[in-house]
């Protein structure tokens, strides 16, 4: 049986991490892997999450199964965090990846002939998950490499071609890998197209709080769900709660009746019976304790401001080193990532000559920088692009 298995394509990020570890140079800089790092290079446990863990440990009297859709307190808290006053059917999932997988499974149950439209480029796991589930996919234009901004005209023209019942995947904020986000006017335009084409949005919200702020990052999603009859939202708690390894996420569906919740619950049963609970309970504890929630929001906002400050410093340094505004978009982008628009040869030169690691498509993780390495990166980019 196993001899029929074919090798899987290697994971480029894991390969890059290995190369970084094997690099003996002292001043090497890792801008590859997509996790938040503070100024000392650590990915810390957030204060409120640590305290929530202490309280849970003291209060928890059982580890018996929770509800099949997930802990109701977690689902309520996440609906409030993502949707504000609106509501919808929901299941807890293992991370944002689990939420996306369940979203695609739900679409397959409801409409196996739907095409899922993905931004070009997008997080590589999007097309991989869709292929695994066996749905059709297509891409819409999104990013303009020449300007580092959006290709708005191309995007809207492509979305005008989607069929009724198709699904349009949108990054709620902090687009991965480019860092280029839709502005409110673009969201309004997308909503009009979705409504008149009869297509359904699937919003991937993996970085709420990393862009403009926890509430502001959710505003486009909150507005959109009031403008279309049905929507899916896959939200991850990995980044904004710093609980990557706990595998905590939620899939929310707005519109439709009880049958939607019924099917979502069944999808959890079919995949793993009960979703993981520890991370969900940490999140619910934070979001239902006024003191912890306030502290979490404050720490998250500090993280966000730190990344915006790094962006601004990098844009200034690049302007000085390159004597051009070519990389001005770095200050406009939001979230952890920016795609710099460097060629594969330039990315390789950064790695080989300067010990600076980023993905082959020139996606850099801003949170991998510090005040000390910003000028180092700017000088190296100026050299490899000269
Ligand atoms: N969507 C996007 C765009 C992401 O970047 C990620 C994480 N890299 C995820 C979803 C999933 O995150 P997780 O499964 O770790 O919660």
XYZ file of C-alpha atoms and ligand atoms in Angstrom:
402
model
C 0.000 0.000 0.000
C 2.518 2.615 1.065
C 4.649 2.097 -2.029
C 1.873 3.839 -3.964
C 2.488 7.076 -2.061
C 4.233 9.859 -3.907
C 6.545 12.297 -2.098
C 4.965 15.602 -1.107
C 6.462 18.881 -2.261
C 8.892 20.180 0.383
C 7.643 23.046 2.549
C 9.687 26.058 1.448
C 9.364 27.857 4.787
C 10.636 24.842 6.739
C 13.541 24.537 4.304
C 14.371 28.188 4.760
C 14.245 27.793 8.569
C 16.720 24.927 8.310
C 19.061 26.955 6.111
C 18.895 29.777 8.646
C 19.727 27.447 11.524
C 22.639 25.989 9.578
C 24.055 29.448 8.743
C 27.096 30.004 11.029
C 27.251 33.804 10.471
C 26.776 35.964 13.556
C 24.685 38.819 12.182
C 22.152 36.697 10.261
C 18.561 37.990 10.182
C 15.459 35.770 9.887
C 12.608 37.534 8.111
C 11.142 34.265 6.817
C 8.913 32.423 9.214
C 5.492 33.979 9.925
C 5.456 34.357 13.693
C 5.535 37.538 15.723
C 8.835 38.303 17.464
C 9.528 41.012 20.007
C 12.642 43.210 20.096
C 14.600 40.402 21.777
C 13.607 37.898 19.107
C 11.183 35.985 21.325
C 7.562 35.033 20.671
C 6.284 35.631 24.202
C 3.224 34.244 25.974
C 0.965 37.285 26.298
C 0.421 38.532 29.859
C -3.359 38.058 29.838
C -3.042 34.580 28.335
C -0.573 33.531 31.028
C -2.902 34.829 33.741
C -5.919 33.155 32.105
C -3.943 29.901 32.221
C -3.303 30.340 35.939
C -6.987 31.001 36.631
C -8.076 28.050 34.514
C -5.645 25.722 36.235
C -7.027 26.761 39.627
C -10.695 26.582 38.633
C -10.905 23.685 36.161
C -12.443 20.612 37.756
C -12.838 18.347 34.777
C -11.396 17.604 31.376
C -14.514 15.832 30.167
C -15.628 16.482 26.577
C -16.918 19.928 25.766
C -19.776 20.569 23.295
C -19.254 19.291 19.749
C -19.356 22.759 18.149
C -16.939 23.927 20.867
C -17.211 25.696 24.228
C -20.246 28.043 23.957
C -18.453 30.791 25.917
C -15.603 30.707 23.370
C -17.980 30.793 20.405
C -19.905 33.742 21.886
C -16.713 35.604 22.698
C -15.317 35.093 19.199
C -18.590 36.121 17.540
C -18.394 39.333 19.548
C -14.707 39.881 18.762
C -15.106 39.326 15.029
C -18.683 40.353 14.272
C -19.511 42.820 17.037
C -23.288 42.896 17.421
C -23.991 40.486 14.564
C -24.350 36.786 15.073
C -24.076 33.535 13.176
C -23.597 29.785 13.355
C -20.145 28.846 14.640
C -17.761 25.999 15.415
C -14.439 25.940 17.197
C -11.658 24.538 15.029
C -7.979 23.624 15.314
C -6.571 27.033 14.335
C -7.458 29.185 11.378
C -6.309 26.351 9.120
C -8.966 24.088 10.637
C -11.577 26.811 10.145
C -10.645 27.162 6.475
C -10.704 23.403 5.988
C -14.173 23.220 7.543
C -15.327 26.165 5.407
C -14.285 24.340 2.248
C -15.933 21.132 3.490
C -19.170 23.062 4.109
C -19.018 24.600 0.630
C -18.500 21.129 -0.835
C -21.592 19.852 0.974
C -23.693 22.825 -0.106
C -22.374 23.515 -3.586
C -19.800 21.081 -4.926
C -19.672 22.884 -8.279
C -18.719 26.265 -6.772
C -15.459 27.909 -7.789
C -13.396 29.424 -4.969
C -11.725 32.654 -6.100
C -8.401 33.442 -4.450
C -6.384 36.655 -4.532
C -3.167 36.469 -6.557
C -1.021 35.978 -4.563
C -2.391 34.394 -1.409
C -1.295 32.177 1.493
C -0.140 28.967 -0.246
C -2.232 26.780 2.042
C -5.420 28.241 0.518
C -5.024 26.560 -2.895
C -3.615 23.430 -1.248
C -6.636 23.003 1.049
C -9.077 23.613 -1.789
C -7.349 20.972 -3.920
C -7.401 18.533 -1.020
C -11.150 19.025 -0.590
C -11.645 18.674 -4.336
C -13.245 22.021 -5.132
C -12.600 24.163 -8.184
C -10.463 27.272 -7.767
C -9.455 30.341 -9.723
C -7.523 33.510 -8.949
C -8.442 37.174 -9.152
C -5.852 39.902 -9.675
C -4.934 41.596 -6.413
C -1.367 42.861 -6.084
C 0.600 45.138 -8.379
C 4.247 44.127 -7.977
C 5.450 47.259 -9.755
C 3.912 49.632 -7.200
C 3.672 47.356 -4.149
C -0.006 48.340 -3.997
C -3.318 46.874 -5.098
C -4.387 46.190 -8.660
C -7.857 47.520 -7.921
C -9.068 47.714 -11.518
C -7.853 44.186 -12.276
C -9.409 42.842 -9.081
C -12.826 44.362 -9.663
C -12.841 43.336 -13.342
C -12.068 39.721 -12.371
C -14.684 39.666 -9.602
C -17.303 40.905 -12.065
C -16.860 37.556 -13.847
C -17.682 35.245 -10.927
C -20.786 33.074 -11.184
C -23.734 33.002 -8.812
C -22.892 30.663 -5.942
C -19.138 31.096 -6.335
C -17.059 31.923 -3.265
C -14.629 34.827 -3.043
C -11.898 34.459 -0.477
C -10.821 37.784 1.046
C -8.161 38.457 3.661
C -9.966 40.364 6.435
C -6.853 42.452 7.103
C -3.050 42.202 6.920
C -2.928 40.374 3.598
C -0.460 37.487 3.585
C 1.976 37.568 1.749
C 1.793 41.116 0.370
C 0.780 43.396 3.276
C -1.465 45.368 0.883
C -5.008 45.727 2.256
C -8.259 46.888 0.693
C -9.400 50.384 1.683
C -12.991 51.002 2.834
C -14.049 52.168 -0.647
C -12.680 48.927 -2.136
C -14.581 46.843 0.391
C -17.774 48.698 -0.522
C -17.097 47.991 -4.205
C -16.524 44.285 -3.455
C -19.780 44.165 -1.490
C -21.724 45.596 -4.441
C -20.183 43.040 -6.818
C -20.861 40.145 -4.434
C -24.462 41.238 -4.005
C -25.232 41.586 -7.688
C -23.292 38.481 -8.774
C -24.861 36.399 -5.993
C -21.458 35.231 -4.718
C -20.504 34.472 -1.133
C -17.515 35.941 0.717
C -15.171 33.740 2.736
C -13.128 36.040 4.931
C -9.856 34.730 6.296
C -9.160 36.698 9.480
C -5.778 35.507 10.697
C -4.326 38.789 12.011
C -7.124 40.766 13.690
C -5.384 43.437 15.770
C -2.142 43.481 13.762
C -3.270 46.097 11.215
C -5.141 49.213 12.361
C -6.392 47.829 15.696
C -8.648 45.043 16.993
C -11.896 46.881 16.259
C -10.818 48.665 13.081
C -9.473 45.449 11.552
C -12.895 43.834 11.962
C -14.914 46.754 10.555
C -14.818 45.714 6.876
C -15.972 42.211 7.818
C -18.721 43.514 10.108
C -19.969 45.842 7.370
C -19.773 43.202 4.644
C -21.898 40.642 6.520
C -24.719 43.200 6.658
C -24.494 43.772 2.898
C -24.700 40.169 1.668
C -27.217 37.464 2.569
C -24.605 34.843 3.524
C -20.957 34.907 4.533
C -18.250 32.674 6.004
C -15.515 33.906 8.336
C -12.514 31.787 9.314
C -10.782 33.442 12.265
C -7.498 32.387 13.866
C -6.410 33.086 17.455
C -2.832 31.971 16.762
C -1.313 35.399 16.188
C -3.439 37.881 18.112
C -3.432 35.729 21.262
C 0.055 34.343 20.599
C -1.192 30.766 21.044
C 0.120 29.282 17.800
C 0.628 25.755 19.122
C -2.705 25.533 20.957
C -4.534 25.368 17.605
C -7.432 27.732 18.225
C -9.785 29.157 15.649
C -13.415 29.551 14.744
C -15.541 29.241 11.639
C -18.585 31.532 11.599
C -21.399 31.430 9.027
C -23.889 34.292 8.782
C -27.257 33.924 7.060
C -29.111 30.637 6.607
C -31.143 28.877 9.282
C -30.449 26.223 11.924
C -29.400 23.829 9.181
C -26.101 25.692 8.879
C -25.182 25.130 12.534
C -26.328 21.548 12.180
C -23.956 20.936 9.276
C -21.040 22.757 10.906
C -21.442 20.635 14.028
C -21.535 17.504 11.879
C -18.303 18.562 10.158
C -16.587 18.784 13.553
C -17.892 15.334 14.457
C -16.634 13.864 11.187
C -13.177 15.422 11.453
C -12.286 15.065 15.157
C -15.501 14.670 17.187
C -14.687 17.497 19.571
C -12.477 20.487 18.751
C -9.402 21.219 20.898
C -10.464 23.153 23.981
C -7.432 24.406 25.882
C -6.637 27.386 23.647
C -10.336 28.161 23.199
C -10.768 28.285 26.961
C -7.758 30.576 27.328
C -9.304 32.934 24.777
C -12.758 32.752 26.377
C -11.254 33.449 29.810
C -9.435 36.519 28.482
C -12.454 37.827 26.596
C -14.919 37.321 29.476
C -12.719 38.843 32.219
C -12.757 42.645 32.013
C -9.259 43.006 33.507
C -7.708 40.380 31.229
C -9.441 41.662 28.133
C -8.227 45.220 28.764
C -4.676 43.995 29.333
C -4.778 41.788 26.228
C -5.988 44.675 24.077
C -3.253 46.922 25.468
C -0.479 44.382 24.858
C -1.759 43.559 21.377
C -1.905 47.233 20.505
C 1.670 47.654 21.688
C 2.709 44.800 19.387
C 0.835 46.401 16.504
C 2.366 49.838 17.110
C 5.811 48.277 17.267
C 5.344 46.738 13.820
C 4.018 50.007 12.367
C 7.033 51.839 13.833
C 9.421 49.289 12.269
C 7.687 49.801 8.934
C 8.055 53.557 9.150
C 11.713 53.306 10.153
C 12.410 50.855 7.334
C 10.698 53.053 4.738
C 12.789 56.049 5.851
C 16.011 54.005 5.821
C 15.234 52.550 2.372
C 14.525 55.997 0.963
C 17.894 57.219 2.243
C 19.897 54.162 1.147
C 18.250 53.667 -2.252
C 17.727 57.409 -2.918
C 14.270 56.614 -4.235
C 10.672 56.128 -3.121
C 10.534 52.656 -4.635
C 9.888 51.025 -1.252
C 7.562 53.684 0.182
C 4.780 51.078 0.256
C 6.465 49.382 3.223
C 5.041 52.112 5.482
C 1.561 51.759 3.925
C 1.371 47.990 4.223
C -0.131 46.424 7.340
C 0.396 43.266 9.352
C 3.508 41.191 9.685
C 4.351 40.891 6.011
C 5.406 42.956 3.044
C 6.216 41.661 -0.378
C 9.121 43.816 -1.486
C 9.044 43.065 -5.206
C 12.648 41.842 -5.337
C 13.709 39.297 -7.947
C 14.587 35.738 -6.877
C 18.246 36.568 -7.616
C 18.080 39.614 -5.331
C 16.473 37.541 -2.559
C 19.256 35.009 -2.971
C 21.906 37.725 -2.848
C 20.406 39.049 0.405
C 20.754 35.560 1.849
C 24.170 34.651 0.442
C 25.954 37.975 0.787
C 24.184 39.498 3.787
C 22.738 36.595 5.795
C 19.217 38.048 5.483
C 16.525 35.422 4.991
C 13.114 36.033 3.433
C 10.782 33.954 1.272
C 11.676 33.442 -2.396
C 8.818 35.728 -3.477
C 10.472 38.520 -1.394
C 7.921 38.345 1.418
C 9.563 39.663 4.568
C 8.318 39.359 8.140
C 8.491 42.873 9.582
C 8.364 41.458 13.116
C 11.677 39.720 12.444
C 13.341 43.160 12.397
C 14.616 45.249 15.313
C 15.706 48.865 15.541
C 19.261 47.557 15.056
C 18.607 45.447 11.962
C 16.432 48.001 10.080
C 19.484 49.930 8.775
C 21.286 46.647 8.038
C 18.395 45.465 5.857
C 18.024 48.835 4.113
C 21.735 48.930 3.233
C 21.673 45.327 1.989
C 18.590 45.947 -0.182
C 20.224 49.062 -1.645
C 23.300 46.990 -2.501
C 21.519 44.052 -4.123
C 19.199 46.293 -6.153
C 21.907 48.781 -7.234
N -4.678 32.319 7.067
C -3.569 33.019 6.829
C -3.596 34.076 5.793
C -2.412 32.743 7.563
O -1.306 33.448 7.313
C -2.433 31.723 8.542
C -1.220 31.396 9.348
N -0.006 31.423 8.737
C -3.621 31.029 8.743
C -4.720 31.364 7.997
C -3.772 29.900 9.728
O -3.258 30.064 10.964
P -3.369 28.961 12.089
O -3.889 27.695 11.501
O -1.988 28.818 12.631
O -4.323 29.517 13.100
